[in-house]
Coordinates of C-alpha atoms in Angstrom, one line a residue:
M1 CA 5.6 -309.4 -6.3
L2 CA 8.8 -308.5 -8.9
V3 CA 6.1 -307.7 -11.6
Y4 CA 3.9 -305.8 -9.3
T5 CA 6.9 -303.7 -8.2
F6 CA 8.1 -303.3 -12.1
Q7 CA 4.6 -302.1 -13.0
I8 CA 4.6 -299.6 -10.3
T9 CA 7.9 -298.0 -10.7
F10 CA 7.5 -298.1 -14.7
T11 CA 4.1 -296.1 -14.2
R12 CA 5.5 -293.4 -11.7
A13 CA 8.6 -292.9 -13.7
S14 CA 6.5 -292.3 -16.6
Y15 CA 3.5 -290.2 -14.7
R16 CA 6.1 -288.0 -12.8
A17 CA 7.7 -287.0 -16.1
N18 CA 4.6 -285.6 -17.6
Y19 CA 2.4 -284.9 -14.7
K20 CA 3.2 -281.1 -14.5
C21 CA 2.1 -280.5 -18.2
T22 CA -1.3 -282.6 -18.2
R23 CA -2.9 -280.8 -15.6
V24 CA -4.7 -277.9 -17.1
N25 CA -6.9 -276.8 -13.9
N26 CA -7.9 -278.0 -10.4
D27 CA -11.5 -277.3 -11.2
D28 CA -12.6 -281.1 -11.6
L29 CA -11.0 -281.8 -8.5
R30 CA -12.8 -278.8 -6.4
E31 CA -16.1 -279.8 -7.9
C32 CA -15.8 -283.6 -6.8
L33 CA -14.4 -282.6 -3.6
S34 CA -17.2 -280.0 -3.4
S35 CA -20.1 -282.7 -4.1
S36 CA -18.5 -284.9 -1.7
L37 CA -17.6 -283.8 1.5
P38 CA -19.7 -282.2 4.1
L39 CA -19.9 -278.3 4.1
S40 CA -18.0 -278.2 7.1
I41 CA -14.7 -279.5 5.9
R42 CA -12.0 -277.0 5.1
A43 CA -10.8 -277.7 1.7
V44 CA -7.6 -274.9 1.0
Y45 CA -6.7 -274.4 -2.7
P46 CA -3.3 -272.9 -2.5
C47 CA -2.5 -269.5 -4.5
N48 CA 1.3 -270.5 -5.0
T49 CA 0.1 -273.4 -7.1
L50 CA -0.1 -271.9 -10.8
T51 CA -3.0 -273.6 -12.1
N52 CA -5.3 -272.5 -8.9
Q53 CA -4.1 -268.8 -9.7
N54 CA -5.4 -269.0 -13.1
S55 CA -8.5 -270.1 -12.0
F56 CA -11.9 -267.6 -11.7
Q57 CA -14.0 -270.7 -10.8
Y58 CA -13.4 -270.4 -6.7
Q59 CA -11.1 -268.5 -4.5
C60 CA -7.4 -269.7 -3.1
D61 CA -6.0 -268.5 0.1
H62 CA -2.4 -267.6 0.8
F63 CA -0.5 -269.7 3.3
N64 CA 2.8 -271.2 3.3
V65 CA 1.9 -275.0 3.1
S66 CA 5.3 -275.7 5.1
R67 CA 4.0 -274.9 8.1
L68 CA 2.0 -278.1 8.3
S69 CA 5.1 -279.8 8.6
S70 CA 6.0 -277.8 12.0
N71 CA 10.0 -278.0 11.0
R72 CA 12.3 -276.3 8.4
G73 CA 14.1 -279.3 8.0
G74 CA 11.8 -280.2 4.8
R75 CA 13.9 -279.3 1.6
I76 CA 11.2 -280.6 -1.0
S77 CA 9.6 -277.6 -2.6
H78 CA 5.7 -278.0 -2.0
S79 CA 2.7 -277.0 -4.3
P80 CA -0.4 -279.1 -3.6
A81 CA -3.8 -278.5 -5.6
V82 CA -5.6 -279.0 -2.0
V83 CA -5.2 -279.3 1.7
V84 CA -8.2 -281.1 3.3
D85 CA -8.6 -280.7 7.1
V86 CA -10.5 -283.9 7.3
T87 CA -12.5 -285.0 10.5
D88 CA -13.5 -288.5 10.0
S89 CA -12.6 -291.6 8.2
S90 CA -15.4 -291.1 5.7
D91 CA -14.0 -287.6 4.8
I92 CA -10.7 -289.3 3.8
Q93 CA -12.6 -292.3 1.7
N94 CA -14.4 -289.2 -0.2
V95 CA -11.2 -287.5 -0.7
V96 CA -9.4 -290.6 -2.1
K97 CA -12.5 -291.4 -4.4
C98 CA -12.2 -288.3 -5.7
A99 CA -8.6 -288.9 -5.8
T100 CA -8.7 -292.0 -7.9
K101 CA -11.6 -290.9 -10.2
L102 CA -9.1 -287.7 -11.1
N103 CA -5.8 -289.4 -11.1
Y104 CA -4.4 -287.1 -8.0
I105 CA -1.4 -288.0 -5.8
V106 CA -2.8 -288.2 -2.3
N107 CA -0.5 -287.9 0.5
A108 CA -1.5 -287.9 4.3
L109 CA -0.5 -285.8 7.4
S110 CA -0.9 -286.4 10.6
G111 CA 0.1 -283.4 11.8
G112 CA 3.0 -283.8 14.1
H113 CA 6.7 -283.0 13.2
S114 CA 8.7 -284.8 10.1
Y115 CA 12.5 -284.0 9.6
E116 CA 11.7 -283.6 5.8
G117 CA 7.9 -283.1 5.3
Y118 CA 7.1 -286.1 4.0
G119 CA 3.7 -285.9 4.8
L120 CA 3.5 -283.0 2.5
G121 CA 4.4 -285.5 -0.5
S122 CA 7.0 -285.2 -3.1
M123 CA 4.8 -284.5 -6.4
Y124 CA 3.7 -281.1 -7.6
N125 CA -0.3 -280.6 -7.6
N126 CA -0.8 -283.7 -5.0
I127 CA -4.0 -283.7 -2.2
I128 CA -2.3 -283.5 1.0
I129 CA -5.1 -284.8 3.6
N130 CA -4.4 -283.3 6.8
M131 CA -5.8 -285.6 9.9
E132 CA -5.1 -283.0 13.1
A133 CA -8.4 -282.5 13.5
I134 CA -9.3 -286.8 14.1
N135 CA -7.5 -286.8 17.1
Y136 CA -9.6 -288.6 20.0
I137 CA -8.6 -290.3 22.8
N138 CA -10.5 -293.5 24.0
I139 CA -9.7 -295.4 27.2
N140 CA -10.9 -299.0 28.2
Q141 CA -9.7 -299.7 31.6
H142 CA -11.1 -303.7 31.7
D143 CA -8.8 -304.3 28.8
R144 CA -6.2 -301.7 29.1
T145 CA -6.5 -300.6 25.7
G146 CA -6.7 -297.4 24.4
T147 CA -8.5 -296.2 20.7
F148 CA -6.6 -293.1 19.0
G149 CA -7.4 -291.1 16.4
A150 CA -4.4 -290.8 13.6
G151 CA -4.3 -286.8 14.5
T152 CA -3.5 -287.2 17.8
R153 CA -0.8 -285.6 19.3
L154 CA 1.6 -287.6 21.8
G155 CA 1.3 -284.7 24.5
P156 CA -2.3 -285.5 25.0
I157 CA -2.2 -289.0 24.8
Y158 CA 0.6 -289.2 27.4
Y159 CA -1.8 -286.7 29.9
R160 CA -4.9 -288.1 29.2
I161 CA -4.4 -292.0 29.8
Y162 CA -1.9 -291.0 32.7
Q163 CA -5.2 -290.2 34.6
Y164 CA -6.5 -293.4 34.1
D165 CA -4.6 -295.4 36.8
N166 CA -1.4 -294.0 35.6
Y167 CA -1.2 -295.9 32.5
T168 CA 1.2 -294.8 29.4
I169 CA 2.3 -295.8 26.1
N170 CA 6.2 -296.7 25.0
A171 CA 6.1 -293.9 22.1
G172 CA 8.4 -290.5 21.3
S173 CA 9.9 -288.2 24.0
C174 CA 8.5 -285.1 22.3
A175 CA 5.0 -283.9 23.1
W176 CA 4.3 -282.4 19.7
V177 CA 4.9 -285.9 17.7
G178 CA 1.8 -287.0 15.4
L179 CA 0.4 -290.3 16.4
A180 CA 0.5 -292.1 13.1
G181 CA 3.9 -291.3 12.1
I182 CA 5.7 -292.8 15.0
A183 CA 3.3 -295.7 15.4
L184 CA 4.0 -296.7 11.7
G185 CA 7.4 -296.1 11.4
S186 CA 8.1 -298.2 15.0
G187 CA 8.4 -295.8 17.9
Y188 CA 11.1 -296.2 20.1
D189 CA 11.3 -294.3 22.7
F190 CA 12.6 -294.5 27.0
L191 CA 10.9 -297.5 27.8
A192 CA 11.7 -299.5 24.5
R193 CA 14.0 -301.7 26.7
L194 CA 11.3 -302.6 28.8
H195 CA 8.3 -302.7 26.4
G196 CA 9.5 -302.9 23.3
L197 CA 8.8 -300.4 20.1
L198 CA 5.0 -298.8 19.9
S199 CA 4.3 -300.7 16.8
D200 CA 4.2 -303.9 18.9
N201 CA 1.6 -302.8 20.6
I202 CA -0.5 -302.2 18.2
L203 CA -3.4 -304.5 18.3
E204 CA -5.9 -302.7 15.5
M205 CA -6.2 -300.1 12.8
K206 CA -9.0 -298.6 10.5
A207 CA -7.4 -297.6 7.2
V208 CA -8.4 -296.2 3.9
N209 CA -6.9 -298.1 0.8
A210 CA -6.8 -296.7 -2.7
Q211 CA -10.2 -297.7 -3.4
G212 CA -11.7 -295.6 -0.6
E213 CA -13.0 -298.6 1.2
L214 CA -12.3 -298.6 5.0
L215 CA -10.4 -301.3 6.5
T216 CA -10.5 -303.0 9.8
I217 CA -6.6 -304.9 10.1
N218 CA -5.5 -306.9 12.8
Q219 CA -3.7 -310.4 13.5
T220 CA -6.6 -311.9 11.8
H221 CA -7.9 -309.9 9.2
E222 CA -5.9 -308.4 6.4
P223 CA -2.7 -310.2 8.1
E224 CA -0.2 -309.3 5.6
L225 CA -1.2 -305.2 6.0
Y226 CA -1.2 -306.0 9.9
W227 CA 2.4 -307.2 9.5
A228 CA 3.7 -304.7 7.1
L229 CA 2.3 -301.2 8.8
R230 CA 3.8 -302.2 12.2
G231 CA 7.3 -300.4 11.1
S232 CA 7.7 -300.1 7.6
G233 CA 4.0 -298.1 6.8
G234 CA 4.3 -294.5 6.8
G235 CA 1.8 -293.6 4.0
L236 CA 2.6 -296.4 1.7
F237 CA -0.1 -298.7 1.4
V238 CA -3.0 -297.3 2.9
I239 CA -3.9 -293.9 5.2
V240 CA -4.3 -295.6 8.6
T241 CA -7.4 -293.4 10.3
E242 CA -7.5 -294.7 13.8
F243 CA -5.4 -297.1 16.2
K244 CA -6.2 -299.4 18.7
L245 CA -3.0 -299.7 21.1
R246 CA -2.0 -301.8 24.3
L247 CA -1.4 -299.6 27.3
V248 CA 1.6 -300.1 29.7
K249 CA 1.9 -299.1 33.1
S250 CA 3.9 -296.2 33.6
P251 CA 7.0 -296.3 35.9
S252 CA 6.3 -295.2 39.6
L253 CA 9.4 -293.3 39.9
V254 CA 12.3 -292.1 37.5
R255 CA 15.6 -291.7 38.4
S256 CA 18.2 -290.2 36.1
F257 CA 22.1 -289.5 36.5
S258 CA 23.8 -287.6 34.0
F259 CA 27.4 -287.6 33.5
F260 CA 29.4 -284.8 31.7
W261 CA 32.9 -285.0 30.3
Y262 CA 35.0 -281.9 28.5
A263 CA 35.7 -282.9 24.6
N264 CA 39.3 -283.8 25.6
V265 CA 38.2 -287.3 27.1
T266 CA 35.0 -288.0 24.0
K267 CA 37.3 -291.1 22.8
L268 CA 37.6 -292.8 26.2
V269 CA 34.0 -292.1 27.0
M270 CA 33.0 -293.6 23.6
Q271 CA 34.7 -296.9 24.3
R272 CA 33.7 -297.4 27.6
Y273 CA 30.1 -296.9 26.3
Q274 CA 30.8 -299.6 23.8
S275 CA 32.4 -301.8 25.7
L276 CA 29.7 -301.9 28.2
L277 CA 27.2 -302.3 25.6
F278 CA 28.5 -305.0 23.8
D279 CA 29.6 -307.1 27.0
D280 CA 26.2 -308.9 28.2
K281 CA 28.3 -311.0 30.2
I282 CA 29.5 -308.3 32.7
F283 CA 26.8 -305.3 31.7
N284 CA 23.7 -307.6 31.7
L285 CA 21.7 -304.7 31.7
S286 CA 18.3 -304.6 33.5
N287 CA 15.2 -304.0 30.9
N288 CA 14.1 -301.0 33.6
I289 CA 17.4 -299.3 33.0
F290 CA 17.8 -296.7 29.7
W291 CA 21.0 -295.0 29.2
Q292 CA 22.0 -292.7 26.0
M293 CA 24.8 -291.6 25.0
G294 CA 25.3 -287.6 23.7
V295 CA 28.0 -286.2 22.0
N296 CA 29.0 -282.9 20.3
S297 CA 32.2 -280.9 19.8
I298 CA 31.8 -279.1 23.3
Q299 CA 31.3 -282.2 25.9
I300 CA 30.2 -285.4 25.8
E301 CA 27.0 -286.9 28.5
I302 CA 26.0 -290.1 29.4
S303 CA 22.5 -290.3 31.0
I304 CA 21.4 -293.5 32.7
T305 CA 17.7 -293.6 33.3
Y306 CA 16.0 -296.0 35.7
F307 CA 12.0 -296.8 36.1
G308 CA 11.7 -298.8 39.1
I309 CA 12.4 -298.4 42.7
E310 CA 14.9 -300.7 43.7
L311 CA 18.4 -299.3 43.4
E312 CA 21.0 -302.0 44.1
E313 CA 21.3 -302.6 39.8
F314 CA 21.0 -299.1 39.0
N315 CA 24.1 -298.2 41.6
R316 CA 26.2 -301.4 39.7
I317 CA 25.6 -300.1 36.6
I318 CA 26.8 -296.4 37.5
S319 CA 30.2 -298.2 39.3
L320 CA 30.9 -299.8 36.1
L321 CA 30.4 -297.1 34.0
L322 CA 32.5 -294.7 36.1
T323 CA 35.5 -297.0 36.7
T324 CA 37.9 -296.5 34.1
L325 CA 37.0 -293.0 33.2
P326 CA 38.2 -289.8 34.5
T327 CA 35.9 -287.9 37.0
P328 CA 32.9 -286.0 35.4
Y329 CA 33.3 -282.0 35.3
K330 CA 29.5 -282.2 36.3
T331 CA 26.9 -284.8 37.7
E332 CA 23.1 -284.3 37.8
V333 CA 20.9 -286.5 39.7
H334 CA 16.7 -286.1 39.3
Q335 CA 14.0 -288.4 40.7
R336 CA 10.4 -287.6 39.3
D337 CA 7.1 -289.0 38.3
W338 CA 6.6 -290.5 34.9
L339 CA 4.4 -287.2 33.8
T340 CA 7.1 -284.9 35.1
F341 CA 9.9 -287.0 33.1
V342 CA 8.0 -286.8 30.0
Y343 CA 7.1 -283.1 30.6
L344 CA 10.7 -282.3 30.8
N345 CA 12.0 -284.5 27.7
S346 CA 9.8 -282.4 25.6
D347 CA 12.4 -279.9 25.9
I348 CA 10.0 -277.2 25.8
G349 CA 8.8 -276.8 29.5
D350 CA 10.3 -276.1 33.1
L351 CA 9.8 -277.6 36.8
N352 CA 7.3 -274.4 37.3
G353 CA 5.1 -275.3 34.1
D354 CA 1.5 -276.3 34.0
H355 CA 1.6 -280.1 32.7
R356 CA -1.8 -280.0 31.8
Q357 CA -1.0 -276.7 29.4
L358 CA 1.9 -278.1 28.1
L359 CA 0.8 -281.7 27.6
L360 CA -2.8 -280.6 26.2
D361 CA -2.1 -277.5 23.9
N362 CA -1.6 -278.0 20.0
L363 CA 2.0 -277.9 20.2
T364 CA 4.1 -277.7 17.1
Y365 CA 8.1 -278.3 17.2
P366 CA 10.0 -275.0 18.1
A367 CA 10.9 -273.8 14.6
H368 CA 14.4 -274.4 13.5
Y369 CA 16.9 -275.7 10.6
S370 CA 18.2 -279.1 10.8
K371 CA 19.4 -282.1 8.8
A372 CA 19.1 -285.4 10.7
K373 CA 20.2 -288.4 9.7
H374 CA 19.5 -292.1 11.5
L375 CA 22.0 -295.2 11.5
F376 CA 22.1 -298.9 13.1
Y377 CA 25.3 -301.0 14.4
D378 CA 25.6 -304.4 15.0
Q379 CA 29.3 -304.3 16.1
P380 CA 31.8 -301.7 18.0
I381 CA 32.9 -298.6 16.1
S382 CA 36.8 -299.1 15.3
N383 CA 39.1 -296.6 17.1
H384 CA 40.2 -295.4 13.9
S385 CA 36.8 -294.8 13.2
L386 CA 36.1 -292.7 16.3
D387 CA 39.1 -290.8 15.6
R388 CA 37.6 -289.5 12.4
L389 CA 34.3 -289.2 13.7
I390 CA 35.7 -286.6 16.5
D391 CA 37.6 -284.8 14.2
R392 CA 34.4 -284.0 12.2
L393 CA 32.6 -283.1 14.9
A394 CA 35.3 -280.8 15.8
L395 CA 34.7 -278.9 12.7
G396 CA 30.6 -278.2 13.7
N397 CA 31.7 -275.8 16.7
G398 CA 29.2 -277.4 18.7
Q399 CA 26.2 -277.4 16.1
I400 CA 26.6 -281.3 15.3
S401 CA 25.8 -283.5 17.7
L402 CA 25.3 -287.5 17.8
L403 CA 22.8 -289.0 19.9
F404 CA 23.6 -293.5 20.8
S405 CA 20.8 -295.3 22.0
P406 CA 20.7 -299.2 22.9
W407 CA 18.4 -301.2 20.7
D408 CA 18.5 -304.5 23.1
G409 CA 16.3 -305.4 25.8
Y410 CA 12.8 -306.6 25.6
L411 CA 12.6 -305.1 22.1
R412 CA 15.2 -307.8 20.6
T413 CA 13.0 -310.4 22.3
I414 CA 10.7 -310.1 19.4
P415 CA 11.8 -312.0 16.0
V416 CA 13.1 -309.6 13.4
H417 CA 10.6 -311.1 10.7
A418 CA 7.5 -310.8 13.5
T419 CA 6.8 -307.4 12.4
G420 CA 7.8 -305.1 9.2
F421 CA 10.4 -303.2 11.1
P422 CA 13.9 -304.3 10.1
H423 CA 16.0 -303.0 12.5
R424 CA 15.5 -305.2 15.7
H425 CA 18.7 -307.0 15.4
F426 CA 20.6 -304.1 15.8
K427 CA 22.8 -303.1 19.2
F428 CA 22.4 -299.6 19.1
G429 CA 21.5 -296.6 16.8
I430 CA 23.1 -293.4 16.5
Q431 CA 21.4 -290.5 15.3
F432 CA 23.5 -287.7 13.3
M433 CA 21.7 -284.0 13.9
V434 CA 22.6 -280.7 12.5
S435 CA 20.9 -277.7 13.3
W436 CA 20.9 -274.1 12.5
N437 CA 19.5 -270.6 12.4
D438 CA 18.9 -269.2 9.4
T439 CA 19.4 -270.3 5.5
Q440 CA 22.3 -268.1 5.5
H441 CA 24.6 -270.9 5.8
E442 CA 22.6 -274.1 5.0
E443 CA 25.2 -275.6 2.4
Q444 CA 27.8 -275.5 4.8
H445 CA 25.5 -277.2 7.6
M446 CA 24.2 -279.7 4.7
S447 CA 27.8 -280.9 3.9
W448 CA 28.2 -281.5 7.6

């Protein structure tokens, strides 16, 4: 393994230094793809690549490659040799074979949003395989499994499998997220405390390796890849084209309480959240309950969501939370079915909207500029650090936000080394995010 790592690192370092100078044009790539792919497959050679502009052998198209990441968070400059809109695994095999033969870097894109646009790669003149069209959904009600194309968005998945006896998957809260990215990275959502991570429910995958071979990956066939891809497989080892997932029963009812306090009591609320989170004897939270804390310089919110019918446990948790805290300035109470809950948490709908239209449309993430980081914690944040954190938040004028999420419940009953996801032993995570509307103050926001 050490030798292998050294070889890869050394090769990549040398390759990166000379890559721009060694490629005269992409005519060989175009010839290979043209002879390997069906005529129906769209291959776009962007004009913003210098070698494409200077070639008279084919016509290039003007388009903004960053649109493919559907988020303006990415700050990597992208100049691909080609973007290939594939429709099945055989297309991907043929593209990979051409790339291997001609020494091109390949990056796979499942079509959803990425904070940094990693699906577009980071190398000049690379090949982007766009898998958005591989978006089939096949449900097997007998064994409660679903087979999904790697380019399927979560919205269509949530809507369609709900029609099959109210099933769902434990994936993300945004309808426009692509399946492959979130499944290979772990897949954390509201049902994580109840059903674990999405990667925990991956039963089998189809994938193309660097030789262009189509592999079946499961617990008994390619077991090491099966281990690695469930939590640390975002384009590192193979290109996954299909997932077979274990379906879970969606909650029959979703109840949620949201409590809001002004920023002057932020420290008190954060201390209470942490004290309960780390006190298993008193709190002893049911896996049916999911609670998050959102913080900015204007207000702090704790949202408690209960996936069930019995309210005794739910009321106990609320009472424990509020006992030592000032009265919230606002409280919101909601009771919804699962699909409505998913619809509203996509943050682009309203109660009068059409679930079908929202969840089935080819959605893209609402365009804005942003930067986000995620950190994990296995112990409470100290009072001194909370003070410093709150002081920093005040500088953001409401544009910096923190989201605290618990990492306990069922997902922690699975051994840390059972899959490639390494963060299972932590107690909670925080997503730090700053967003803005234009490039004028980008440097200031990035500094925050």
